[in-house]
Amino acid sequence: MDVAVVVLYLAAMIAFGFWGRRRTVDRADFLVAGRRLGPWLYSGTMAAVVLGGASTIGGVGLGYQYGLSGMWLVVAIGSGILVLSLAFSGRIQRLGVFTVGQMLELRYGTGLGAPSGIVMWAYTLMLAVTSTIAYATIFGVLLGLPRIPSILIGGAVVVVYSTLGGMWSVTLTDFVQFLIKTVGIFLVLLPVVLWRAGGWDGLVAAVPADALSLTTIGGGTIVTYFVTYGFGLLIGQDIWQRVFTARSPGVARWAGFGAGVYCLAYGVVGALIGTAAQVVVPGLAERDDAFAAVVEAALPPVLAGLVLAAALSAVMSTSSGALLATATVFDQDLLAALRRRRDARGAGTTRPDGGGDGDGTRDELSGNRWAVAVFGVVMIGIACLLRDVVAALTLAYGILVGGLLVPVLGGLLWRRATRAGALAAMGVGTLVTLGTMLVLGDLYANEPVFAGLGCGLVAFVAVSLATRPVDDGVRTGWDRRVGAAGGRD
């Protein structure tokens, strides 16, 4: 029965892909759902995209190893969404662009989309690969399938519905996945596992005292989570692309705030389930096996299928969002730079916001679909070949934060920032981050990101003050986009 539930779920995801295809008529529909999501769809899809396999399977695993302090990974993610929503989402939504690189070009002038796009493309691709590999855990437990067939099945479903309808398909599937996760994790797994552990009093009596401490995981690890994931979420293309889907700055701000609060609760619940799993399924060799093991041990078949579908939902929402972001950055930032060079002397140049002659045509829509399909195949291929994806993802996150956080947030917050300063921050921040990683020989240390951020900030401020301010035309266009009169709350 649990297999039947998951098979029905996979079929439903493909059906939503066809539904999304019917709603997709131009590039804006495909990339940002026509920029018309209301609060319910927006908050659901935002929560779904950030709460992936690392938050669900990994979050329960951290609770299994460290107790309640295992919540900090997801709490850091939720905190990043809260800060992004309350402090920046209104301005981001008003920009009317498709990528972070286009925002940089609108703010500073042309020439920043391609270098920032290379970093962002690598980050989103590795995020998609990491999520795709997580299918091996779910299908391995559910069907007893080996690693590669599991990746092929899960990845193929994501590629199909993402290619069919783009962001509309991803939004519709994400909202369903959000509902399934909410029911499966909050209303089914948590109460049943707590009951099997003897209730709260039984749990307290059965687990070690440090399992109920909020600091057992270690202060350094907690800081790492906030630096890597909290900062990364502020500038990640997969997250910004969801902000672009909101129909107004108010929706982006307050529905995003609701999604952030939901993420905080999700982190606490996942850690609590993991802590209870110490009692229900003790002695597991691998912490990431705790989710599947406690589901099998505590739930009857139909409910087990629902909860496994919830885990599958978490993985698919992040995988599809990252895949769409990868294709969007490649087309709008990297290929756009080549198109601008090609058309530099012609009339059909491409604007920094991704527009141009023939904007929204079927040819462009077909090109976007092909990009998603091609990178979907690349995503699945890398996932089948690569095993140490944590190192690759950590490297991508480190470069993303060290190289792009300062110019992106600096452009939003400091009017005196210049194009030369942004380029200096990108170059210095990336090189210092990579150099410090090489010197320390540790990808997981905090020092490389802090060093990259610090040196990038110094370069950003010094070079900006030493160079001429941004051209008046660029400044006027930017102010028109982000001004208070430019959008309603």
mmCIF file of C-alpha atoms in Angstrom, residues 241-442:
data_model
loop_
_atom_site.group_PDB
_atom_site.id
_atom_site.type_symbol
_atom_site.label_atom_id
_atom_site.label_comp_id
_atom_site.label_asym_id
_atom_site.label_seq_id
_atom_site.Cartn_x
_atom_site.Cartn_y
_atom_site.Cartn_z
ATOM 1 C CA GLN A 241 13.270 33.414 -8.555
ATOM 2 C CA ARG A 242 10.431 32.608 -6.138
ATOM 3 C CA VAL A 243 10.379 36.217 -4.943
ATOM 4 C CA PHE A 244 9.942 37.294 -8.569
ATOM 5 C CA THR A 245 6.737 35.212 -8.751
ATOM 6 C CA ALA A 246 4.886 37.324 -6.139
ATOM 7 C CA ARG A 247 2.167 39.582 -7.495
ATOM 8 C CA SER A 248 3.142 42.482 -5.217
ATOM 9 C CA PRO A 249 5.846 43.534 -2.747
ATOM 10 C CA GLY A 250 3.374 42.965 0.084
ATOM 11 C CA VAL A 251 2.854 39.338 -0.911
ATOM 12 C CA ALA A 252 6.610 38.799 -1.152
ATOM 13 C CA ARG A 253 7.146 40.348 2.272
ATOM 14 C CA TRP A 254 4.366 38.935 4.426
ATOM 15 C CA ALA A 255 3.723 35.594 2.737
ATOM 16 C CA GLY A 256 7.500 35.115 2.765
ATOM 17 C CA PHE A 257 7.497 35.891 6.479
ATOM 18 C CA GLY A 258 4.888 33.174 6.970
ATOM 19 C CA ALA A 259 7.061 30.717 5.036
ATOM 20 C CA GLY A 260 10.022 31.595 7.266
ATOM 21 C CA VAL A 261 8.022 30.944 10.436
ATOM 22 C CA TYR A 262 6.888 27.621 8.974
ATOM 23 C CA CYS A 263 10.543 26.706 8.349
ATOM 24 C CA LEU A 264 11.427 27.427 11.974
ATOM 25 C CA ALA A 265 8.638 25.123 13.148
ATOM 26 C CA TYR A 266 9.727 22.468 10.630
ATOM 27 C CA GLY A 267 13.234 22.530 12.064
ATOM 28 C CA VAL A 268 12.031 22.004 15.620
ATOM 29 C CA VAL A 269 9.650 19.211 14.611
ATOM 30 C CA GLY A 270 12.304 17.398 12.557
ATOM 31 C CA ALA A 271 14.786 17.477 15.428
ATOM 32 C CA LEU A 272 12.101 16.268 17.835
ATOM 33 C CA ILE A 273 11.235 13.342 15.555
ATOM 34 C CA GLY A 274 14.936 12.472 15.354
ATOM 35 C CA THR A 275 15.281 12.626 19.123
ATOM 36 C CA ALA A 276 12.288 10.306 19.569
ATOM 37 C CA ALA A 277 13.784 7.978 16.942
ATOM 38 C CA GLN A 278 16.692 7.383 19.358
ATOM 39 C CA VAL A 279 14.155 5.504 21.466
ATOM 40 C CA VAL A 280 12.084 3.876 18.711
ATOM 41 C CA VAL A 281 14.955 2.661 16.469
ATOM 42 C CA PRO A 282 18.156 2.780 18.558
ATOM 43 C CA GLY A 283 21.592 1.794 17.324
ATOM 44 C CA LEU A 284 21.458 2.888 13.675
ATOM 45 C CA ALA A 285 24.887 3.047 12.040
ATOM 46 C CA GLU A 286 24.055 6.088 9.882
ATOM 47 C CA ARG A 287 22.074 9.039 11.171
ATOM 48 C CA ASP A 288 20.496 9.726 7.767
ATOM 49 C CA ASP A 289 18.841 6.293 7.940
ATOM 50 C CA ALA A 290 16.803 7.473 10.935
ATOM 51 C CA PHE A 291 13.965 8.996 8.910
ATOM 52 C CA ALA A 292 13.192 5.913 6.835
ATOM 53 C CA ALA A 293 13.820 3.548 9.763
ATOM 54 C CA VAL A 294 11.447 5.317 12.143
ATOM 55 C CA VAL A 295 8.778 5.557 9.438
ATOM 56 C CA GLU A 296 8.957 1.790 8.852
ATOM 57 C CA ALA A 297 9.001 1.015 12.560
ATOM 58 C CA ALA A 298 6.256 3.372 13.725
ATOM 59 C CA LEU A 299 3.679 3.622 10.942
ATOM 60 C CA PRO A 300 1.274 1.225 9.212
ATOM 61 C CA PRO A 301 1.685 0.867 5.414
ATOM 62 C CA VAL A 302 -0.692 3.571 4.149
ATOM 63 C CA LEU A 303 0.548 6.177 6.602
ATOM 64 C CA ALA A 304 4.142 5.130 5.908
ATOM 65 C CA GLY A 305 3.502 5.731 2.219
ATOM 66 C CA LEU A 306 2.116 9.192 2.989
ATOM 67 C CA VAL A 307 5.152 10.150 5.065
ATOM 68 C CA LEU A 308 7.583 8.770 2.491
ATOM 69 C CA ALA A 309 5.698 10.835 -0.082
ATOM 70 C CA ALA A 310 6.265 13.811 2.215
ATOM 71 C CA ALA A 311 10.011 13.159 2.139
ATOM 72 C CA LEU A 312 9.849 12.722 -1.617
ATOM 73 C CA SER A 313 7.970 16.029 -1.807
ATOM 74 C CA ALA A 314 10.721 17.793 0.094
ATOM 75 C CA VAL A 315 13.395 16.473 -2.243
ATOM 76 C CA MET A 316 11.461 17.151 -5.442
ATOM 77 C CA SER A 317 10.550 20.730 -4.557
ATOM 78 C CA THR A 318 14.186 21.700 -4.005
ATOM 79 C CA SER A 319 15.386 19.689 -7.008
ATOM 80 C CA SER A 320 12.881 21.232 -9.428
ATOM 81 C CA GLY A 321 13.475 24.765 -8.139
ATOM 82 C CA ALA A 322 17.241 24.420 -8.447
ATOM 83 C CA LEU A 323 16.932 22.883 -11.923
ATOM 84 C CA LEU A 324 14.762 25.737 -13.178
ATOM 85 C CA ALA A 325 17.162 28.253 -11.615
ATOM 86 C CA THR A 326 20.137 26.595 -13.335
ATOM 87 C CA ALA A 327 18.486 26.829 -16.747
ATOM 88 C CA THR A 328 17.341 30.412 -16.100
ATOM 89 C CA VAL A 329 20.816 31.649 -15.144
ATOM 90 C CA PHE A 330 22.379 29.922 -18.138
ATOM 91 C CA ASP A 331 19.902 31.473 -20.567
ATOM 92 C CA GLN A 332 19.386 34.921 -19.039
ATOM 93 C CA ASP A 333 22.920 35.659 -17.809
ATOM 94 C CA LEU A 334 25.426 33.578 -19.747
ATOM 95 C CA LEU A 335 23.770 33.231 -23.146
ATOM 96 C CA ALA A 336 22.429 36.779 -22.872
ATOM 97 C CA ALA A 337 25.994 38.098 -22.623
ATOM 98 C CA LEU A 338 26.840 36.325 -25.877
ATOM 99 C CA ARG A 339 23.676 37.638 -27.521
ATOM 100 C CA ARG A 340 24.528 41.196 -26.518
ATOM 101 C CA ARG A 341 27.937 40.898 -28.119
ATOM 102 C CA ARG A 342 26.427 39.434 -31.271
ATOM 103 C CA ASP A 343 23.780 42.138 -31.513
ATOM 104 C CA ALA A 344 25.905 45.031 -30.264
ATOM 105 C CA ARG A 345 25.621 46.805 -33.603
ATOM 106 C CA GLY A 346 22.087 45.719 -34.395
ATOM 107 C CA ALA A 347 18.667 46.891 -33.353
ATOM 108 C CA GLY A 348 17.638 43.762 -31.491
ATOM 109 C CA THR A 349 19.880 43.999 -28.447
ATOM 110 C CA THR A 350 19.037 42.269 -25.240
ATOM 111 C CA ARG A 351 18.320 44.470 -22.223
ATOM 112 C CA PRO A 352 19.801 43.852 -18.776
ATOM 113 C CA ASP A 353 16.399 42.640 -17.563
ATOM 114 C CA GLY A 354 16.318 39.922 -20.185
ATOM 115 C CA GLY A 355 14.022 41.687 -22.642
ATOM 116 C CA GLY A 356 14.575 42.282 -26.307
ATOM 117 C CA ASP A 357 12.932 42.048 -29.678
ATOM 118 C CA GLY A 358 10.573 39.102 -29.731
ATOM 119 C CA ASP A 359 10.208 39.016 -25.952
ATOM 120 C CA GLY A 360 7.776 36.288 -24.940
ATOM 121 C CA THR A 361 7.673 34.491 -28.310
ATOM 122 C CA ARG A 362 7.179 30.772 -28.739
ATOM 123 C CA ASP A 363 10.809 30.441 -29.874
ATOM 124 C CA GLU A 364 12.008 31.789 -26.529
ATOM 125 C CA LEU A 365 9.598 29.541 -24.643
ATOM 126 C CA SER A 366 10.841 26.524 -26.574
ATOM 127 C CA GLY A 367 14.426 27.530 -25.821
ATOM 128 C CA ASN A 368 13.661 27.740 -22.101
ATOM 129 C CA ARG A 369 12.096 24.283 -22.176
ATOM 130 C CA TRP A 370 15.102 22.825 -23.978
ATOM 131 C CA ALA A 371 17.437 24.408 -21.419
ATOM 132 C CA VAL A 372 15.533 22.798 -18.535
ATOM 133 C CA ALA A 373 15.479 19.420 -20.286
ATOM 134 C CA VAL A 374 19.192 19.491 -21.130
ATOM 135 C CA PHE A 375 20.295 20.547 -17.668
ATOM 136 C CA GLY A 376 17.909 17.991 -16.206
ATOM 137 C CA VAL A 377 19.836 15.272 -18.033
ATOM 138 C CA VAL A 378 23.114 16.820 -16.839
ATOM 139 C CA MET A 379 21.760 16.922 -13.271
ATOM 140 C CA ILE A 380 20.799 13.245 -13.349
ATOM 141 C CA GLY A 381 24.106 12.249 -14.938
ATOM 142 C CA ILE A 382 26.226 14.031 -12.327
ATOM 143 C CA ALA A 383 24.052 12.644 -9.534
ATOM 144 C CA CYS A 384 24.688 9.098 -10.783
ATOM 145 C CA LEU A 385 28.459 9.636 -10.972
ATOM 146 C CA LEU A 386 29.179 11.850 -7.982
ATOM 147 C CA ARG A 387 29.188 10.686 -4.385
ATOM 148 C CA ASP A 388 30.926 13.395 -2.356
ATOM 149 C CA VAL A 389 28.391 16.071 -3.271
ATOM 150 C CA VAL A 390 28.520 17.629 0.184
ATOM 151 C CA ALA A 391 32.032 18.885 -0.534
ATOM 152 C CA ALA A 392 31.006 20.197 -3.961
ATOM 153 C CA LEU A 393 27.918 21.931 -2.560
ATOM 154 C CA THR A 394 29.907 23.430 0.315
ATOM 155 C CA LEU A 395 32.428 24.783 -2.175
ATOM 156 C CA ALA A 396 29.639 26.289 -4.299
ATOM 157 C CA TYR A 397 27.981 27.855 -1.240
ATOM 158 C CA GLY A 398 31.331 29.264 -0.075
ATOM 159 C CA ILE A 399 32.021 30.943 -3.412
ATOM 160 C CA LEU A 400 28.429 32.176 -3.638
ATOM 161 C CA VAL A 401 28.521 33.846 -0.228
ATOM 162 C CA GLY A 402 32.153 34.980 -0.326
ATOM 163 C CA GLY A 403 31.950 36.381 -3.849
ATOM 164 C CA LEU A 404 28.395 37.645 -4.315
ATOM 165 C CA LEU A 405 26.900 38.572 -0.935
ATOM 166 C CA VAL A 406 28.723 41.909 -0.663
ATOM 167 C CA PRO A 407 27.983 43.272 -4.172
ATOM 168 C CA VAL A 408 24.346 42.099 -4.073
ATOM 169 C CA LEU A 409 23.415 43.394 -0.618
ATOM 170 C CA GLY A 410 25.746 46.382 -1.028
ATOM 171 C CA GLY A 411 23.906 47.355 -4.183
ATOM 172 C CA LEU A 412 20.577 47.173 -2.378
ATOM 173 C CA LEU A 413 21.721 49.116 0.685
ATOM 174 C CA TRP A 414 24.462 51.612 -0.360
ATOM 175 C CA ARG A 415 23.839 54.238 -3.019
ATOM 176 C CA ARG A 416 27.533 55.109 -3.443
ATOM 177 C CA ALA A 417 28.426 51.563 -4.552
ATOM 178 C CA THR A 418 29.922 51.418 -8.048
ATOM 179 C CA ARG A 419 30.388 48.860 -10.792
ATOM 180 C CA ALA A 420 34.154 48.775 -10.215
ATOM 181 C CA GLY A 421 33.565 48.217 -6.503
ATOM 182 C CA ALA A 422 31.179 45.347 -7.232
ATOM 183 C CA LEU A 423 33.671 43.703 -9.591
ATOM 184 C CA ALA A 424 36.449 44.122 -7.029
ATOM 185 C CA ALA A 425 34.281 42.552 -4.322
ATOM 186 C CA MET A 426 33.441 39.600 -6.580
ATOM 187 C CA GLY A 427 37.047 38.974 -7.545
ATOM 188 C CA VAL A 428 38.643 39.528 -4.150
ATOM 189 C CA GLY A 429 35.907 37.718 -2.224
ATOM 190 C CA THR A 430 36.020 34.642 -4.473
ATOM 191 C CA LEU A 431 39.825 34.421 -4.570
ATOM 192 C CA VAL A 432 40.235 34.913 -0.820
ATOM 193 C CA THR A 433 37.528 32.340 -0.074
ATOM 194 C CA LEU A 434 39.151 29.734 -2.344
ATOM 195 C CA GLY A 435 42.661 30.628 -1.199
ATOM 196 C CA THR A 436 41.767 30.282 2.475
ATOM 197 C CA MET A 437 40.137 26.921 1.796
ATOM 198 C CA LEU A 438 43.349 25.735 0.127
ATOM 199 C CA VAL A 439 45.573 27.039 2.910
ATOM 200 C CA LEU A 440 43.463 25.487 5.662
ATOM 201 C CA GLY A 441 42.751 22.336 3.677
ATOM 202 C CA ASP A 442 39.225 22.316 5.106
#
